[in-house]
Amino acid sequence: MVKPFLKALAGEAVRPAPFWLMRQAGRYLPEYRKLRASTDSFLDLCFSPALAAEITLQPVRRFEPDAAILFSDILTIPHAMGQEVRFLEGKGPVLGPFDPASLQPVGGRLDSVYEAVRLVRRSLTDEVALIGFAGAPWTVAAYMIEGGSSRDWLKVRQMALGEPDGFGALIDRLIEATIDYLAAQVEAGAEALQLFDSWAGLLPPSGIRRWCLEPARRITAGLKQRHPFVPLILFPRGAGALAAEFAEIGDCVGIDTTADPAWAAGAIQDKAAVQGNLDPMLLVIGGTTMEQAAREILFTLRQGPHIFNLGHGVLPATPPEHVAALRRLVREVL
């Protein structure tokens, strides 16, 4: 039996629409908070196969989505390349100074991630698919150069626009590392992949094409060469109308909260599946406000391949019962 999530990624209009949520495992779940309190750092969760597998499975047990996404982080690659990565409560990721000369080959430093993939795959039922993922080179490079999150992302934008040769060398290294990382996740049991380009919207159109679209093209080509039948979801957050160009590359395009589903139906669905795009704040609010918005998305995208998701990740303030209500609603809409 082909899993509903994988059917949609293959271009089939599956009814009811398959359902999963970005950041569906995390701080909004009490069982996650309890487990997190028992560890010293966030990276302890990411690099412990047993803990990462348990966190991945927590929302699967609660909500029975059509896909589980591996619990990890997009900064595992720079960490494995030798750049210091820490996570501070209330602040997020903090990275050490960026020194391209000190970056190392990833080698076997991500083997614990692959073991977590194997553990999760063995625990899933025949109906639930497993998604592996990585951060896209532009977004990962942004954190590496800025040293963490930023209000204006000045350093990375200056480098990308003012020193394109040096920046391009970093992007090239991240492309190769990302291909290897995602391919290894497939070999460990991932059945689909997602490439998160969370900060694509920082760039002008020419920059999106150069630093987001072209790396996605190269990563897709490299993965398809190794694993031709494993689908890839591209999520260029903030790309606007350029998201349609990503549909020429990937099997599915995730649209963010700002995208009009009616536009996506016309611009993307004849080339690729669409994933999205309920506003995460509506999931916090819940009730009829959430339900009406979810029904509109489902109705608008029902004629083509659609995977119901959010326009970005679940917010920590989200009540778990709202996720359960959303899951029931999606199951009812045919």
mmCIF file with all atom_site columns, N, CA, C and O in Angstrom, residues 4 25 41 96 166 176 197 210 221 225 300 322:
data_model
loop_
_atom_site.group_PDB
_atom_site.id
_atom_site.type_symbol
_atom_site.label_atom_id
_atom_site.label_alt_id
_atom_site.label_comp_id
_atom_site.label_asym_id
_atom_site.label_entity_id
_atom_site.label_seq_id
_atom_site.pdbx_PDB_ins_code
_atom_site.Cartn_x
_atom_site.Cartn_y
_atom_site.Cartn_z
_atom_site.occupancy
_atom_site.B_iso_or_equiv
_atom_site.pdbx_formal_charge
_atom_site.auth_seq_id
_atom_site.auth_comp_id
_atom_site.auth_asym_id
_atom_site.auth_atom_id
_atom_site.pdbx_PDB_model_num
ATOM 1  N N  . PRO A 1 4   ? -0.676 7.636  1.940  1.00 0.00 ? 4   PRO A N  1
ATOM 2  C CA . PRO A 1 4   ? -1.343 8.817  1.371  1.00 0.00 ? 4   PRO A CA 1
ATOM 3  C C  . PRO A 1 4   ? -0.405 10.003 1.156  1.00 0.00 ? 4   PRO A C  1
ATOM 4  O O  . PRO A 1 4   ? -0.482 10.700 0.137  1.00 0.00 ? 4   PRO A O  1
ATOM 5  N N  . ALA A 1 25  ? 6.724  18.401 16.428 1.00 0.00 ? 25  ALA A N  1
ATOM 6  C CA . ALA A 1 25  ? 7.325  17.928 17.668 1.00 0.00 ? 25  ALA A CA 1
ATOM 7  C C  . ALA A 1 25  ? 8.043  19.098 18.321 1.00 0.00 ? 25  ALA A C  1
ATOM 8  O O  . ALA A 1 25  ? 8.893  19.734 17.695 1.00 0.00 ? 25  ALA A O  1
ATOM 9  N N  . SER A 1 41  ? 21.159 20.290 27.347 1.00 0.00 ? 41  SER A N  1
ATOM 10 C CA . SER A 1 41  ? 21.113 21.206 26.212 1.00 0.00 ? 41  SER A CA 1
ATOM 11 C C  . SER A 1 41  ? 20.210 20.666 25.108 1.00 0.00 ? 41  SER A C  1
ATOM 12 O O  . SER A 1 41  ? 19.945 19.463 25.037 1.00 0.00 ? 41  SER A O  1
ATOM 13 N N  . GLY A 1 96  ? 29.648 30.162 17.024 1.00 0.00 ? 96  GLY A N  1
ATOM 14 C CA . GLY A 1 96  ? 30.964 30.757 17.194 1.00 0.00 ? 96  GLY A CA 1
ATOM 15 C C  . GLY A 1 96  ? 31.379 31.547 15.967 1.00 0.00 ? 96  GLY A C  1
ATOM 16 O O  . GLY A 1 96  ? 30.689 31.550 14.937 1.00 0.00 ? 96  GLY A O  1
ATOM 17 N N  . GLY A 1 166 ? 33.542 34.606 -2.604 1.00 0.00 ? 166 GLY A N  1
ATOM 18 C CA . GLY A 1 166 ? 33.770 33.962 -1.314 1.00 0.00 ? 166 GLY A CA 1
ATOM 19 C C  . GLY A 1 166 ? 32.516 33.325 -0.764 1.00 0.00 ? 166 GLY A C  1
ATOM 20 O O  . GLY A 1 166 ? 32.554 32.218 -0.211 1.00 0.00 ? 166 GLY A O  1
ATOM 21 N N  . GLU A 1 176 ? 27.233 20.373 -1.210 1.00 0.00 ? 176 GLU A N  1
ATOM 22 C CA . GLU A 1 176 ? 27.756 19.004 -1.194 1.00 0.00 ? 176 GLU A CA 1
ATOM 23 C C  . GLU A 1 176 ? 27.465 18.315 0.138  1.00 0.00 ? 176 GLU A C  1
ATOM 24 O O  . GLU A 1 176 ? 27.083 17.139 0.177  1.00 0.00 ? 176 GLU A O  1
ATOM 25 N N  . ASP A 1 197 ? 14.300 26.518 3.465  1.00 0.00 ? 197 ASP A N  1
ATOM 26 C CA . ASP A 1 197 ? 14.996 27.778 3.207  1.00 0.00 ? 197 ASP A CA 1
ATOM 27 C C  . ASP A 1 197 ? 14.216 28.889 3.896  1.00 0.00 ? 197 ASP A C  1
ATOM 28 O O  . ASP A 1 197 ? 13.525 29.702 3.268  1.00 0.00 ? 197 ASP A O  1
ATOM 29 N N  . ARG A 1 210 ? 19.815 33.078 -7.434 1.00 0.00 ? 210 ARG A N  1
ATOM 30 C CA . ARG A 1 210 ? 21.223 32.672 -7.369 1.00 0.00 ? 210 ARG A CA 1
ATOM 31 C C  . ARG A 1 210 ? 21.526 31.829 -6.140 1.00 0.00 ? 210 ARG A C  1
ATOM 32 O O  . ARG A 1 210 ? 22.222 30.809 -6.232 1.00 0.00 ? 210 ARG A O  1
ATOM 33 N N  . ALA A 1 221 ? 19.251 17.572 -8.033 1.00 0.00 ? 221 ALA A N  1
ATOM 34 C CA . ALA A 1 221 ? 19.915 16.735 -9.045 1.00 0.00 ? 221 ALA A CA 1
ATOM 35 C C  . ALA A 1 221 ? 20.813 15.695 -8.374 1.00 0.00 ? 221 ALA A C  1
ATOM 36 O O  . ALA A 1 221 ? 20.830 14.523 -8.771 1.00 0.00 ? 221 ALA A O  1
ATOM 37 N N  . GLN A 1 225 ? 20.064 11.617 -8.429 1.00 0.00 ? 225 GLN A N  1
ATOM 38 C CA . GLN A 1 225 ? 21.053 10.702 -8.990 1.00 0.00 ? 225 GLN A CA 1
ATOM 39 C C  . GLN A 1 225 ? 21.264 9.504  -8.073 1.00 0.00 ? 225 GLN A C  1
ATOM 40 O O  . GLN A 1 225 ? 21.414 8.366  -8.527 1.00 0.00 ? 225 GLN A O  1
ATOM 41 N N  . THR A 1 300 ? -9.764 25.261 -1.769 1.00 0.00 ? 300 THR A N  1
ATOM 42 C CA . THR A 1 300 ? -9.071 25.929 -2.867 1.00 0.00 ? 300 THR A CA 1
ATOM 43 C C  . THR A 1 300 ? -8.083 25.001 -3.561 1.00 0.00 ? 300 THR A C  1
ATOM 44 O O  . THR A 1 300 ? -7.900 25.068 -4.783 1.00 0.00 ? 300 THR A O  1
ATOM 45 N N  . HIS A 1 322 ? -5.943 22.154 20.016 1.00 0.00 ? 322 HIS A N  1
ATOM 46 C CA . HIS A 1 322 ? -6.237 22.803 18.737 1.00 0.00 ? 322 HIS A CA 1
ATOM 47 C C  . HIS A 1 322 ? -5.659 21.997 17.572 1.00 0.00 ? 322 HIS A C  1
ATOM 48 O O  . HIS A 1 322 ? -6.249 21.940 16.493 1.00 0.00 ? 322 HIS A O  1
#
